[in-house]
Amino acid sequence: MPITVLLDWLRGLNRELFYAVNGIRGDSLDFIMLLGTRIGDFWNAPWIIFAMLCFIAIRRFSPKSAAIDWLPEQHTLVKTMLVFLAGFVLAAMIVALIKIGYDKPRPLAAMTLGTVHVLAQRELNHSFPSGHAAFAMLIVSVFWPYCRYRWRALLVLFAMWVGISRVSVGAHFPIDVIAGYLCGGVSGWVAANALTLLSSARFVSRRI
């Protein structure tokens, strides 16, 4: 009985939070939320990889230029790109499997007709978890170790922006966004640690 009451309370809170965010409207706010949801799309990964490849090339061919001192070393850039690639594949697989296995309806299908404001593509299925939120948190987890405090603050704001935008445009419930954050964060952590273990194993094998 206590578990049932708790689940009912969480479902109610999830719906109330959705209405609280989705119900705030305005031309400027809608534009900002649409921009956030587009930036947080999984299909933006190639742009990040392309940018990192450019940074690696710059470091490779201009290693002593004072104009690029702000860039990390080449090996750090390569490692970060590999972690991002591995984390991206892992996050995409986890999100896809959960979406298929736990086919939760989108707010447009689950809520009372006419009460949901939809700005993005009108979808009905596969709400849980949010792939956009997973992608945003993956970016945070991958780049966090190499950023200073001001950039870390921007990473947090970025993840929050993407997550809130998914609720604002009517695509996801808050619980979907939280689950997406967990998927992205875990994927980034696993990818980083797997690469570290692989590098350590290669170092040990060379010493032997």
mmCIF file of C-alpha atoms in Angstrom:
data_model
loop_
_atom_site.group_PDB
_atom_site.id
_atom_site.type_symbol
_atom_site.label_atom_id
_atom_site.label_comp_id
_atom_site.label_asym_id
_atom_site.label_seq_id
_atom_site.Cartn_x
_atom_site.Cartn_y
_atom_site.Cartn_z
ATOM 1 C CA MET A 1 0.000 0.000 0.000
ATOM 2 C CA PRO A 2 2.704 2.617 0.849
ATOM 3 C CA ILE A 3 4.477 1.809 -2.446
ATOM 4 C CA THR A 4 1.239 2.240 -4.392
ATOM 5 C CA VAL A 5 0.584 5.576 -2.691
ATOM 6 C CA LEU A 6 4.138 6.713 -3.440
ATOM 7 C CA LEU A 7 3.857 5.741 -7.115
ATOM 8 C CA ASP A 8 0.523 7.532 -7.433
ATOM 9 C CA TRP A 9 2.053 10.626 -5.814
ATOM 10 C CA LEU A 10 5.022 10.537 -8.191
ATOM 11 C CA ARG A 11 2.739 10.165 -11.212
ATOM 12 C CA GLY A 12 0.688 13.097 -10.024
ATOM 13 C CA LEU A 13 3.781 15.215 -9.427
ATOM 14 C CA ASN A 14 5.113 14.274 -12.861
ATOM 15 C CA ARG A 15 1.906 15.498 -14.497
ATOM 16 C CA GLU A 16 1.755 18.667 -12.410
ATOM 17 C CA LEU A 17 5.339 19.574 -13.270
ATOM 18 C CA PHE A 18 4.622 18.915 -16.923
ATOM 19 C CA TYR A 19 1.640 21.271 -16.925
ATOM 20 C CA ALA A 20 3.616 23.897 -14.960
ATOM 21 C CA VAL A 21 6.397 23.986 -17.580
ATOM 22 C CA ASN A 22 4.350 23.289 -20.697
ATOM 23 C CA GLY A 23 1.753 25.868 -19.745
ATOM 24 C CA ILE A 24 4.188 28.803 -19.787
ATOM 25 C CA ARG A 25 3.968 30.281 -23.271
ATOM 26 C CA GLY A 26 5.344 33.264 -25.175
ATOM 27 C CA ASP A 27 6.820 33.902 -28.598
ATOM 28 C CA SER A 28 10.345 34.515 -27.321
ATOM 29 C CA LEU A 29 10.207 31.604 -24.867
ATOM 30 C CA ASP A 30 8.860 29.255 -27.518
ATOM 31 C CA PHE A 31 11.720 30.223 -29.828
ATOM 32 C CA ILE A 32 14.297 29.585 -27.080
ATOM 33 C CA MET A 33 12.751 26.225 -26.209
ATOM 34 C CA LEU A 34 12.615 25.118 -29.840
ATOM 35 C CA LEU A 35 16.253 26.113 -30.236
ATOM 36 C CA GLY A 36 17.180 24.096 -27.140
ATOM 37 C CA THR A 37 15.368 21.022 -28.376
ATOM 38 C CA ARG A 38 17.068 21.248 -31.781
ATOM 39 C CA ILE A 39 20.536 21.680 -30.300
ATOM 40 C CA GLY A 40 19.981 18.680 -28.035
ATOM 41 C CA ASP A 41 19.165 16.309 -30.884
ATOM 42 C CA PHE A 42 21.256 13.112 -31.116
ATOM 43 C CA TRP A 43 21.830 13.826 -34.804
ATOM 44 C CA ASN A 44 24.051 16.787 -33.881
ATOM 45 C CA ALA A 45 26.791 14.370 -32.812
ATOM 46 C CA PRO A 46 28.572 14.510 -36.220
ATOM 47 C CA TRP A 47 29.045 18.262 -35.791
ATOM 48 C CA ILE A 48 30.762 17.726 -32.443
ATOM 49 C CA ILE A 49 33.001 15.035 -33.908
ATOM 50 C CA PHE A 50 33.841 17.271 -36.862
ATOM 51 C CA ALA A 51 34.752 20.136 -34.530
ATOM 52 C CA MET A 52 37.007 17.873 -32.466
ATOM 53 C CA LEU A 53 38.703 16.568 -35.592
ATOM 54 C CA CYS A 54 39.398 20.168 -36.578
ATOM 55 C CA PHE A 55 40.867 20.893 -33.136
ATOM 56 C CA ILE A 56 43.039 17.770 -33.377
ATOM 57 C CA ALA A 57 44.298 18.841 -36.804
ATOM 58 C CA ILE A 58 45.045 22.341 -35.512
ATOM 59 C CA ARG A 59 47.004 20.913 -32.589
ATOM 60 C CA ARG A 60 48.797 18.489 -34.873
ATOM 61 C CA PHE A 61 49.995 21.037 -37.415
ATOM 62 C CA SER A 62 50.335 24.116 -35.179
ATOM 63 C CA PRO A 63 51.632 22.691 -31.887
ATOM 64 C CA LYS A 64 53.629 25.780 -30.876
ATOM 65 C CA SER A 65 51.256 28.556 -31.886
ATOM 66 C CA ALA A 66 50.389 30.942 -29.066
ATOM 67 C CA ALA A 67 46.949 31.479 -30.599
ATOM 68 C CA ILE A 68 45.881 27.929 -29.712
ATOM 69 C CA ASP A 69 47.276 27.669 -26.195
ATOM 70 C CA TRP A 70 43.708 27.422 -24.917
ATOM 71 C CA LEU A 71 43.289 24.068 -26.680
ATOM 72 C CA PRO A 72 44.071 20.858 -24.753
ATOM 73 C CA GLU A 73 46.965 18.715 -25.913
ATOM 74 C CA GLN A 74 46.460 16.502 -28.950
ATOM 75 C CA HIS A 75 46.323 13.234 -26.976
ATOM 76 C CA THR A 76 43.672 14.727 -24.675
ATOM 77 C CA LEU A 77 41.567 15.780 -27.652
ATOM 78 C CA VAL A 78 41.848 12.328 -29.222
ATOM 79 C CA LYS A 79 40.923 10.625 -25.955
ATOM 80 C CA THR A 80 37.941 12.925 -25.448
ATOM 81 C CA MET A 81 36.686 12.285 -28.962
ATOM 82 C CA LEU A 82 36.955 8.512 -28.494
ATOM 83 C CA VAL A 83 35.080 8.711 -25.200
ATOM 84 C CA PHE A 84 32.372 10.785 -26.842
ATOM 85 C CA LEU A 85 32.050 8.323 -29.729
ATOM 86 C CA ALA A 86 31.830 5.303 -27.420
ATOM 87 C CA GLY A 87 29.448 7.092 -25.068
ATOM 88 C CA PHE A 88 27.269 8.196 -27.980
ATOM 89 C CA VAL A 89 26.897 4.640 -29.289
ATOM 90 C CA LEU A 90 26.199 3.295 -25.808
ATOM 91 C CA ALA A 91 23.669 6.014 -24.959
ATOM 92 C CA ALA A 92 21.862 5.558 -28.287
ATOM 93 C CA MET A 93 21.588 1.815 -27.685
ATOM 94 C CA ILE A 94 20.378 2.177 -24.098
ATOM 95 C CA VAL A 95 17.784 4.815 -24.971
ATOM 96 C CA ALA A 96 16.522 2.838 -27.974
ATOM 97 C CA LEU A 97 16.206 -0.409 -26.014
ATOM 98 C CA ILE A 98 14.333 1.246 -23.144
ATOM 99 C CA LYS A 99 12.036 3.112 -25.525
ATOM 100 C CA ILE A 100 11.133 -0.138 -27.287
ATOM 101 C CA GLY A 101 10.895 -2.234 -24.131
ATOM 102 C CA TYR A 102 8.936 0.331 -22.127
ATOM 103 C CA ASP A 103 6.695 1.993 -24.698
ATOM 104 C CA LYS A 104 5.375 4.882 -22.629
ATOM 105 C CA PRO A 105 2.958 7.280 -24.382
ATOM 106 C CA ARG A 106 3.992 10.867 -25.052
ATOM 107 C CA PRO A 107 2.162 13.686 -23.248
ATOM 108 C CA LEU A 108 0.019 14.317 -26.327
ATOM 109 C CA ALA A 109 -1.362 10.763 -26.074
ATOM 110 C CA ALA A 110 -1.395 10.449 -22.283
ATOM 111 C CA MET A 111 -2.904 13.785 -21.228
ATOM 112 C CA THR A 112 -6.376 15.186 -21.711
ATOM 113 C CA LEU A 113 -7.018 16.227 -25.295
ATOM 114 C CA GLY A 114 -6.362 19.923 -25.856
ATOM 115 C CA THR A 115 -4.323 20.461 -22.679
ATOM 116 C CA VAL A 116 -0.852 19.893 -24.177
ATOM 117 C CA HIS A 117 0.974 22.569 -26.157
ATOM 118 C CA VAL A 118 3.081 20.869 -28.834
ATOM 119 C CA LEU A 119 5.705 22.916 -30.665
ATOM 120 C CA ALA A 120 7.946 20.183 -32.029
ATOM 121 C CA GLN A 121 7.061 17.095 -34.042
ATOM 122 C CA ARG A 122 3.741 15.571 -32.929
ATOM 123 C CA GLU A 123 4.665 12.144 -31.542
ATOM 124 C CA LEU A 124 2.560 9.708 -29.538
ATOM 125 C CA ASN A 125 4.863 6.852 -28.475
ATOM 126 C CA HIS A 126 8.290 6.048 -27.028
ATOM 127 C CA SER A 127 8.351 8.872 -24.497
ATOM 128 C CA PHE A 128 10.582 7.224 -21.869
ATOM 129 C CA PRO A 129 13.449 8.147 -21.676
ATOM 130 C CA SER A 130 14.274 11.416 -23.432
ATOM 131 C CA GLY A 131 16.977 10.938 -26.034
ATOM 132 C CA HIS A 132 17.648 14.677 -26.135
ATOM 133 C CA ALA A 133 18.283 14.757 -22.389
ATOM 134 C CA ALA A 134 20.557 11.724 -22.688
ATOM 135 C CA PHE A 135 22.578 13.419 -25.413
ATOM 136 C CA ALA A 136 22.869 16.643 -23.402
ATOM 137 C CA MET A 137 24.065 14.825 -20.288
ATOM 138 C CA LEU A 138 26.484 12.746 -22.358
ATOM 139 C CA ILE A 139 28.107 15.978 -23.525
ATOM 140 C CA VAL A 140 28.306 17.204 -19.939
ATOM 141 C CA SER A 141 29.853 13.982 -18.624
ATOM 142 C CA VAL A 142 32.416 13.725 -21.428
ATOM 143 C CA PHE A 143 33.675 17.304 -21.414
ATOM 144 C CA TRP A 144 33.274 18.056 -17.692
ATOM 145 C CA PRO A 145 36.762 16.814 -16.611
ATOM 146 C CA TYR A 146 38.496 19.130 -19.087
ATOM 147 C CA CYS A 147 36.522 22.315 -18.417
ATOM 148 C CA ARG A 148 37.113 25.109 -15.946
ATOM 149 C CA TYR A 149 34.387 26.320 -13.615
ATOM 150 C CA ARG A 150 32.822 28.863 -15.976
ATOM 151 C CA TRP A 151 32.566 26.290 -18.753
ATOM 152 C CA ARG A 152 31.174 23.722 -16.347
ATOM 153 C CA ALA A 153 28.464 26.192 -15.399
ATOM 154 C CA LEU A 154 27.632 26.572 -19.095
ATOM 155 C CA LEU A 155 27.494 22.788 -19.487
ATOM 156 C CA VAL A 156 24.995 22.549 -16.626
ATOM 157 C CA LEU A 157 22.889 25.343 -18.099
ATOM 158 C CA PHE A 158 23.014 23.624 -21.483
ATOM 159 C CA ALA A 159 21.740 20.325 -20.060
ATOM 160 C CA MET A 160 18.993 22.098 -18.134
ATOM 161 C CA TRP A 161 18.008 24.084 -21.225
ATOM 162 C CA VAL A 162 17.673 20.955 -23.355
ATOM 163 C CA GLY A 163 15.794 19.040 -20.653
ATOM 164 C CA ILE A 164 13.316 21.816 -19.905
ATOM 165 C CA SER A 165 12.809 22.431 -23.617
ATOM 166 C CA ARG A 166 11.615 18.858 -24.107
ATOM 167 C CA VAL A 167 8.842 19.450 -21.594
ATOM 168 C CA SER A 168 8.097 22.930 -22.870
ATOM 169 C CA VAL A 169 7.599 21.768 -26.470
ATOM 170 C CA GLY A 170 5.279 18.993 -25.290
ATOM 171 C CA ALA A 171 7.512 16.063 -26.249
ATOM 172 C CA HIS A 172 8.297 14.566 -22.831
ATOM 173 C CA PHE A 173 7.305 14.328 -19.192
ATOM 174 C CA PRO A 174 9.803 15.492 -16.534
ATOM 175 C CA ILE A 175 10.453 11.868 -15.519
ATOM 176 C CA ASP A 176 11.487 11.117 -19.114
ATOM 177 C CA VAL A 177 14.056 13.910 -18.948
ATOM 178 C CA ILE A 178 15.459 12.694 -15.617
ATOM 179 C CA ALA A 179 15.768 9.151 -16.988
ATOM 180 C CA GLY A 180 17.483 10.543 -20.083
ATOM 181 C CA TYR A 181 19.980 12.396 -17.910
ATOM 182 C CA LEU A 182 20.787 9.135 -16.135
ATOM 183 C CA CYS A 183 21.260 7.256 -19.424
ATOM 184 C CA GLY A 184 23.594 9.912 -20.810
ATOM 185 C CA GLY A 185 25.582 10.314 -17.610
ATOM 186 C CA VAL A 186 26.066 6.572 -17.140
ATOM 187 C CA SER A 187 27.046 6.125 -20.791
ATOM 188 C CA GLY A 188 29.683 8.842 -20.559
ATOM 189 C CA TRP A 189 31.050 7.423 -17.303
ATOM 190 C CA VAL A 190 31.214 3.872 -18.661
ATOM 191 C CA ALA A 191 32.891 5.008 -21.879
ATOM 192 C CA ALA A 192 35.520 7.050 -20.036
ATOM 193 C CA ASN A 193 36.352 4.267 -17.591
ATOM 194 C CA ALA A 194 36.399 1.603 -20.304
ATOM 195 C CA LEU A 195 38.898 3.629 -22.325
ATOM 196 C CA THR A 196 41.052 4.154 -19.213
ATOM 197 C CA LEU A 197 41.047 0.421 -18.461
ATOM 198 C CA LEU A 198 41.890 -0.372 -22.080
ATOM 199 C CA SER A 199 44.790 2.090 -22.061
ATOM 200 C CA SER A 200 46.076 0.647 -18.785
ATOM 201 C CA ALA A 201 45.877 -2.891 -20.150
ATOM 202 C CA ARG A 202 47.873 -1.902 -23.228
ATOM 203 C CA PHE A 203 50.495 -0.195 -21.066
ATOM 204 C CA VAL A 204 50.877 -3.271 -18.879
ATOM 205 C CA SER A 205 51.117 -5.588 -21.910
ATOM 206 C CA ARG A 206 53.875 -3.431 -23.380
ATOM 207 C CA ARG A 207 55.833 -3.518 -20.119
ATOM 208 C CA ILE A 208 55.512 -7.295 -19.997
#
